[in-house]
Amino acid sequence: MAPLHIETPRLIIRHLSIHDLSNFIIYRSNPEITKYQGFDVMNLEQAEEFITENAAKYFGKAGEWVQYAIENRETGQLIGDCAIKLDQYDTRIAEIGITISHLEQRKGFAKETLLGILTFLFNEIKLHRVVEIVDAENTASIKLLQSVGFKQEGHFIENIFFKGKWGSEFQYAMLKREWDERK
C-alpha cells in the first residue's frame, strides 16, 4: 500500500517518521494536550516505539488506527498528528482524531487538517460517513466539529473510565451527502 499523502494550503498530512520524534515528544508529553485524548503522556522511549510501530501501518486496513504527521509546509516541522480508522465491519465508515501541539494551537491548523482529511475521505475514497468521538468537556473540539458541519448524534454519559475518573463523550458525524451540500 502507498503511504497516505494529503496537502492543504499550509499543511502536509503524511506518514509519521522517526525524524518527527523531537517535535512529537514535545506535545505528546504535555498533560494539557493529552487531557481529552485516548492516550496518556509519553516519554521519549514510548514515543519512539509508537512511531516505529505505526510505520508499518497504512491506510485502508479495517479496524486499525493509523496515525499521520501534520507538517507545516513553510517550516517543514511536525505540528501535530491525526488518525484515521476505517470501521472494522464497514469500510465505508471512518473515525478520525486530531492532535495539535500546544505551540501551534489557535492558528487554524486543526480546522485545515480536518477539512483536508474530509476532502480525502469523501471526495477521493468516497466514504459514506465520518465519525468523531469527543470528550464532553472538550469545548474547542466540539466547536471545531460544529464549524465544519458535523452533527451531534449521541451523548454517552459516564461511559468511559478515563484517567482515573468516569468521563462522558459525544459522538459527532458527517455524511457524504452533508459534505457535498455544504459547498
PDB file of C-alpha atoms in Angstrom:
ATOM      1  CA  MET A   1       0.000   0.000   0.000  1.00  0.00           C
ATOM      2  CA  ALA A   2       1.151   3.525  -0.710  1.00  0.00           C
ATOM      3  CA  PRO A   3       1.628   5.940   2.200  1.00  0.00           C
ATOM      4  CA  LEU A   4      -1.174   8.454   2.663  1.00  0.00           C
ATOM      5  CA  HIS A   5      -0.293  11.970   1.488  1.00  0.00           C
ATOM      6  CA  ILE A   6      -2.706  14.931   1.753  1.00  0.00           C
ATOM      7  CA  GLU A   7      -1.748  18.531   1.014  1.00  0.00           C
ATOM      8  CA  THR A   8      -3.634  21.622   2.118  1.00  0.00           C
ATOM      9  CA  PRO A   9      -2.577  25.248   1.633  1.00  0.00           C
ATOM     10  CA  ARG A  10      -0.366  25.262   4.779  1.00  0.00           C
ATOM     11  CA  LEU A  11      -0.021  21.602   5.721  1.00  0.00           C
ATOM     12  CA  ILE A  12       1.121  18.180   4.586  1.00  0.00           C
ATOM     13  CA  ILE A  13      -0.545  15.161   6.167  1.00  0.00           C
ATOM     14  CA  ARG A  14       1.798  12.222   5.728  1.00  0.00           C
ATOM     15  CA  HIS A  15       3.168   9.106   7.365  1.00  0.00           C
ATOM     16  CA  LEU A  16       4.901   9.710  10.710  1.00  0.00           C
ATOM     17  CA  SER A  17       8.635   9.071  10.655  1.00  0.00           C
ATOM     18  CA  ILE A  18      11.352   8.766  13.260  1.00  0.00           C
ATOM     19  CA  HIS A  19      12.572  12.197  12.113  1.00  0.00           C
ATOM     20  CA  ASP A  20       9.412  13.614  13.729  1.00  0.00           C
ATOM     21  CA  LEU A  21      10.355  12.309  17.170  1.00  0.00           C
ATOM     22  CA  SER A  22      11.758  15.526  18.681  1.00  0.00           C
ATOM     23  CA  ASN A  23       8.664  17.570  17.799  1.00  0.00           C
ATOM     24  CA  PHE A  24       6.274  14.680  18.519  1.00  0.00           C
ATOM     25  CA  ILE A  25       7.502  14.258  22.106  1.00  0.00           C
ATOM     26  CA  ILE A  26       7.143  17.999  22.810  1.00  0.00           C
ATOM     27  CA  TYR A  27       3.365  17.840  22.697  1.00  0.00           C
ATOM     28  CA  ARG A  28       2.764  14.148  23.392  1.00  0.00           C
ATOM     29  CA  SER A  29       4.500  14.587  26.779  1.00  0.00           C
ATOM     30  CA  ASN A  30       2.290  17.562  27.725  1.00  0.00           C
ATOM     31  CA  PRO A  31      -0.579  16.636  30.115  1.00  0.00           C
ATOM     32  CA  GLU A  32      -2.701  19.522  28.807  1.00  0.00           C
ATOM     33  CA  ILE A  33      -2.523  18.122  25.272  1.00  0.00           C
ATOM     34  CA  THR A  34      -3.366  14.585  26.358  1.00  0.00           C
ATOM     35  CA  LYS A  35      -6.123  15.714  28.756  1.00  0.00           C
ATOM     36  CA  TYR A  36      -9.002  14.743  26.429  1.00  0.00           C
ATOM     37  CA  GLN A  37      -7.176  12.136  24.367  1.00  0.00           C
ATOM     38  CA  GLY A  38      -7.438   8.363  24.478  1.00  0.00           C
ATOM     39  CA  PHE A  39      -3.707   8.227  25.169  1.00  0.00           C
ATOM     40  CA  ASP A  40      -1.660   9.476  28.098  1.00  0.00           C
ATOM     41  CA  VAL A  41       1.591  11.424  28.204  1.00  0.00           C
ATOM     42  CA  MET A  42       4.544   9.657  26.618  1.00  0.00           C
ATOM     43  CA  ASN A  43       8.205   9.590  27.461  1.00  0.00           C
ATOM     44  CA  LEU A  44      10.851   9.572  24.738  1.00  0.00           C
ATOM     45  CA  GLU A  45      11.134   5.782  24.629  1.00  0.00           C
ATOM     46  CA  GLN A  46       7.348   5.337  24.358  1.00  0.00           C
ATOM     47  CA  ALA A  47       7.117   7.978  21.613  1.00  0.00           C
ATOM     48  CA  GLU A  48       9.888   6.325  19.606  1.00  0.00           C
ATOM     49  CA  GLU A  49       8.238   2.916  19.965  1.00  0.00           C
ATOM     50  CA  PHE A  50       4.859   4.380  18.928  1.00  0.00           C
ATOM     51  CA  ILE A  51       6.293   5.954  15.772  1.00  0.00           C
ATOM     52  CA  THR A  52       8.218   2.792  14.887  1.00  0.00           C
ATOM     53  CA  GLU A  53       5.162   0.561  15.321  1.00  0.00           C
ATOM     54  CA  ASN A  54       2.968   2.988  13.379  1.00  0.00           C
ATOM     55  CA  ALA A  55       5.443   2.993  10.452  1.00  0.00           C
ATOM     56  CA  ALA A  56       4.258  -0.489   9.486  1.00  0.00           C
ATOM     57  CA  LYS A  57       0.608   0.615   9.229  1.00  0.00           C
ATOM     58  CA  TYR A  58      -1.072   2.001   6.122  1.00  0.00           C
ATOM     59  CA  PHE A  59      -4.465   3.497   5.378  1.00  0.00           C
ATOM     60  CA  GLY A  60      -7.122   1.013   4.428  1.00  0.00           C
ATOM     61  CA  LYS A  61      -6.994  -1.830   6.948  1.00  0.00           C
ATOM     62  CA  ALA A  62     -10.406  -2.166   8.578  1.00  0.00           C
ATOM     63  CA  GLY A  63     -10.456  -1.615  12.336  1.00  0.00           C
ATOM     64  CA  GLU A  64      -6.888  -0.295  12.619  1.00  0.00           C
ATOM     65  CA  TRP A  65      -5.984   3.218  13.741  1.00  0.00           C
ATOM     66  CA  VAL A  66      -3.191   4.765  11.680  1.00  0.00           C
ATOM     67  CA  GLN A  67      -1.526   7.924  12.975  1.00  0.00           C
ATOM     68  CA  TYR A  68      -0.304  10.557  10.493  1.00  0.00           C
ATOM     69  CA  ALA A  69       2.022  13.516  10.834  1.00  0.00           C
ATOM     70  CA  ILE A  70       0.726  17.046  10.353  1.00  0.00           C
ATOM     71  CA  GLU A  71       3.629  19.017   8.898  1.00  0.00           C
ATOM     72  CA  ASN A  72       3.786  22.785   8.471  1.00  0.00           C
ATOM     73  CA  ARG A  73       4.675  23.251   4.791  1.00  0.00           C
ATOM     74  CA  GLU A  74       6.517  26.525   5.444  1.00  0.00           C
ATOM     75  CA  THR A  75       8.778  25.229   8.236  1.00  0.00           C
ATOM     76  CA  GLY A  76       8.862  21.515   7.406  1.00  0.00           C
ATOM     77  CA  GLN A  77       8.214  20.808  11.108  1.00  0.00           C
ATOM     78  CA  LEU A  78       5.721  18.445  12.725  1.00  0.00           C
ATOM     79  CA  ILE A  79       2.970  20.468  14.429  1.00  0.00           C
ATOM     80  CA  GLY A  80       0.611  17.652  15.370  1.00  0.00           C
ATOM     81  CA  ASP A  81      -0.795  14.347  14.296  1.00  0.00           C
ATOM     82  CA  CYS A  82      -4.089  12.893  13.219  1.00  0.00           C
ATOM     83  CA  ALA A  83      -5.552   9.430  12.999  1.00  0.00           C
ATOM     84  CA  ILE A  84      -7.957   7.613  10.729  1.00  0.00           C
ATOM     85  CA  LYS A  85      -9.591   4.249  11.366  1.00  0.00           C
ATOM     86  CA  LEU A  86     -11.871   2.546   8.888  1.00  0.00           C
ATOM     87  CA  ASP A  87     -14.752   0.777  10.595  1.00  0.00           C
ATOM     88  CA  GLN A  88     -14.000  -2.870  11.306  1.00  0.00           C
ATOM     89  CA  TYR A  89     -17.281  -4.050   9.766  1.00  0.00           C
ATOM     90  CA  ASP A  90     -17.940  -1.445   7.071  1.00  0.00           C
ATOM     91  CA  THR A  91     -15.035   0.330   5.360  1.00  0.00           C
ATOM     92  CA  ARG A  92     -17.382   2.997   4.007  1.00  0.00           C
ATOM     93  CA  ILE A  93     -17.297   4.491   7.514  1.00  0.00           C
ATOM     94  CA  ALA A  94     -14.261   6.069   9.213  1.00  0.00           C
ATOM     95  CA  GLU A  95     -13.450   7.506  12.613  1.00  0.00           C
ATOM     96  CA  ILE A  96     -10.918  10.301  12.906  1.00  0.00           C
ATOM     97  CA  GLY A  97      -8.973  12.226  15.544  1.00  0.00           C
ATOM     98  CA  ILE A  98      -6.653  15.244  15.547  1.00  0.00           C
ATOM     99  CA  THR A  99      -3.995  16.461  17.994  1.00  0.00           C
ATOM    100  CA  ILE A 100      -2.263  19.821  17.512  1.00  0.00           C
ATOM    101  CA  SER A 101       0.811  20.826  19.514  1.00  0.00           C
ATOM    102  CA  HIS A 102       0.197  23.386  22.248  1.00  0.00           C
ATOM    103  CA  LEU A 103       2.807  25.537  20.455  1.00  0.00           C
ATOM    104  CA  GLU A 104       0.665  25.631  17.288  1.00  0.00           C
ATOM    105  CA  GLN A 105      -2.902  25.917  18.563  1.00  0.00           C
ATOM    106  CA  ARG A 106      -5.265  28.790  17.708  1.00  0.00           C
ATOM    107  CA  LYS A 107      -3.792  29.197  14.218  1.00  0.00           C
ATOM    108  CA  GLY A 108      -6.480  27.308  12.294  1.00  0.00           C
ATOM    109  CA  PHE A 109      -4.347  24.198  11.784  1.00  0.00           C
ATOM    110  CA  ALA A 110      -6.899  21.799  13.326  1.00  0.00           C
ATOM    111  CA  LYS A 111      -9.649  23.040  11.027  1.00  0.00           C
ATOM    112  CA  GLU A 112      -7.369  22.904   7.993  1.00  0.00           C
ATOM    113  CA  THR A 113      -6.364  19.354   8.927  1.00  0.00           C
ATOM    114  CA  LEU A 114      -9.976  18.321   9.435  1.00  0.00           C
ATOM    115  CA  LEU A 115     -11.034  19.768   6.068  1.00  0.00           C
ATOM    116  CA  GLY A 116      -8.082  18.082   4.348  1.00  0.00           C
ATOM    117  CA  ILE A 117      -8.965  14.703   5.850  1.00  0.00           C
ATOM    118  CA  LEU A 118     -12.649  15.093   4.967  1.00  0.00           C
ATOM    119  CA  THR A 119     -11.802  16.090   1.392  1.00  0.00           C
ATOM    120  CA  PHE A 120      -9.664  12.961   1.080  1.00  0.00           C
ATOM    121  CA  LEU A 121     -12.181  10.617   2.700  1.00  0.00           C
ATOM    122  CA  PHE A 122     -15.302  11.930   0.978  1.00  0.00           C
ATOM    123  CA  ASN A 123     -14.007  13.102  -2.415  1.00  0.00           C
ATOM    124  CA  GLU A 124     -11.211  10.629  -3.128  1.00  0.00           C
ATOM    125  CA  ILE A 125     -12.089   7.498  -1.133  1.00  0.00           C
ATOM    126  CA  LYS A 126     -15.863   8.102  -1.458  1.00  0.00           C
ATOM    127  CA  LEU A 127     -16.715   7.150   2.102  1.00  0.00           C
ATOM    128  CA  HIS A 128     -20.322   7.318   3.265  1.00  0.00           C
ATOM    129  CA  ARG A 129     -19.769   8.587   6.820  1.00  0.00           C
ATOM    130  CA  VAL A 130     -17.081  10.044   9.094  1.00  0.00           C
ATOM    131  CA  VAL A 131     -17.376   9.920  12.893  1.00  0.00           C
ATOM    132  CA  GLU A 132     -15.509  11.573  15.732  1.00  0.00           C
ATOM    133  CA  ILE A 133     -15.921  10.724  19.407  1.00  0.00           C
ATOM    134  CA  VAL A 134     -15.075  13.694  21.620  1.00  0.00           C
ATOM    135  CA  ASP A 135     -14.839  14.208  25.376  1.00  0.00           C
ATOM    136  CA  ALA A 136     -17.929  16.129  26.516  1.00  0.00           C
ATOM    137  CA  GLU A 137     -15.667  18.684  28.238  1.00  0.00           C
ATOM    138  CA  ASN A 138     -13.520  19.356  25.145  1.00  0.00           C
ATOM    139  CA  THR A 139     -15.296  22.518  24.020  1.00  0.00           C
ATOM    140  CA  ALA A 140     -12.610  23.501  21.487  1.00  0.00           C
ATOM    141  CA  SER A 141     -13.001  20.224  19.578  1.00  0.00           C
ATOM    142  CA  ILE A 142     -16.792  20.395  19.777  1.00  0.00           C
ATOM    143  CA  LYS A 143     -16.774  23.916  18.277  1.00  0.00           C
ATOM    144  CA  LEU A 144     -14.396  22.762  15.550  1.00  0.00           C
ATOM    145  CA  LEU A 145     -16.627  19.843  14.567  1.00  0.00           C
ATOM    146  CA  GLN A 146     -19.736  22.007  14.553  1.00  0.00           C
ATOM    147  CA  SER A 147     -17.987  24.698  12.489  1.00  0.00           C
ATOM    148  CA  VAL A 148     -17.477  22.312   9.565  1.00  0.00           C
ATOM    149  CA  GLY A 149     -20.946  20.786   9.736  1.00  0.00           C
ATOM    150  CA  PHE A 150     -20.645  17.714  11.959  1.00  0.00           C
ATOM    151  CA  LYS A 151     -23.829  16.873  13.826  1.00  0.00           C
ATOM    152  CA  GLN A 152     -24.040  15.564  17.356  1.00  0.00           C
ATOM    153  CA  GLU A 153     -25.639  12.133  17.243  1.00  0.00           C
ATOM    154  CA  GLY A 154     -25.088  10.823  20.715  1.00  0.00           C
ATOM    155  CA  HIS A 155     -24.222  11.732  24.287  1.00  0.00           C
ATOM    156  CA  PHE A 156     -22.726   8.904  26.275  1.00  0.00           C
ATOM    157  CA  ILE A 157     -22.883   9.681  29.983  1.00  0.00           C
ATOM    158  CA  GLU A 158     -20.032   8.374  32.131  1.00  0.00           C
ATOM    159  CA  ASN A 159     -19.401   5.685  29.523  1.00  0.00           C
ATOM    160  CA  ILE A 160     -15.623   5.512  29.850  1.00  0.00           C
ATOM    161  CA  PHE A 161     -13.319   5.195  32.841  1.00  0.00           C
ATOM    162  CA  PHE A 162     -10.607   7.543  31.746  1.00  0.00           C
ATOM    163  CA  LYS A 163      -7.500   8.746  33.567  1.00  0.00           C
ATOM    164  CA  GLY A 164      -8.831   7.834  36.985  1.00  0.00           C
ATOM    165  CA  LYS A 165     -12.449   9.008  36.630  1.00  0.00           C
ATOM    166  CA  TRP A 166     -15.619   8.397  34.686  1.00  0.00           C
ATOM    167  CA  GLY A 167     -15.955  10.544  31.593  1.00  0.00           C
ATOM    168  CA  SER A 168     -18.736  11.382  29.183  1.00  0.00           C
ATOM    169  CA  GLU A 169     -18.429  11.620  25.415  1.00  0.00           C
ATOM    170  CA  PHE A 170     -20.303  12.974  22.420  1.00  0.00           C
ATOM    171  CA  GLN A 171     -20.470  11.266  19.069  1.00  0.00           C
ATOM    172  CA  TYR A 172     -20.386  13.604  16.095  1.00  0.00           C
ATOM    173  CA  ALA A 173     -20.711  12.523  12.479  1.00  0.00           C
ATOM    174  CA  MET A 174     -20.991  13.788   8.932  1.00  0.00           C
ATOM    175  CA  LEU A 175     -22.408  12.001   5.905  1.00  0.00           C
ATOM    176  CA  LYS A 176     -21.026  12.317   2.387  1.00  0.00           C
ATOM    177  CA  ARG A 177     -24.249  13.996   1.220  1.00  0.00           C
ATOM    178  CA  GLU A 178     -23.941  16.550   4.048  1.00  0.00           C
ATOM    179  CA  TRP A 179     -20.343  17.217   2.986  1.00  0.00           C
ATOM    180  CA  ASP A 180     -21.490  17.730  -0.618  1.00  0.00           C
ATOM    181  CA  GLU A 181     -24.332  20.038   0.459  1.00  0.00           C
ATOM    182  CA  ARG A 182     -22.051  22.352   2.459  1.00  0.00           C
ATOM    183  CA  LYS A 183     -20.133  23.523  -0.602  1.00  0.00           C
TER     184      LYS A 183
END
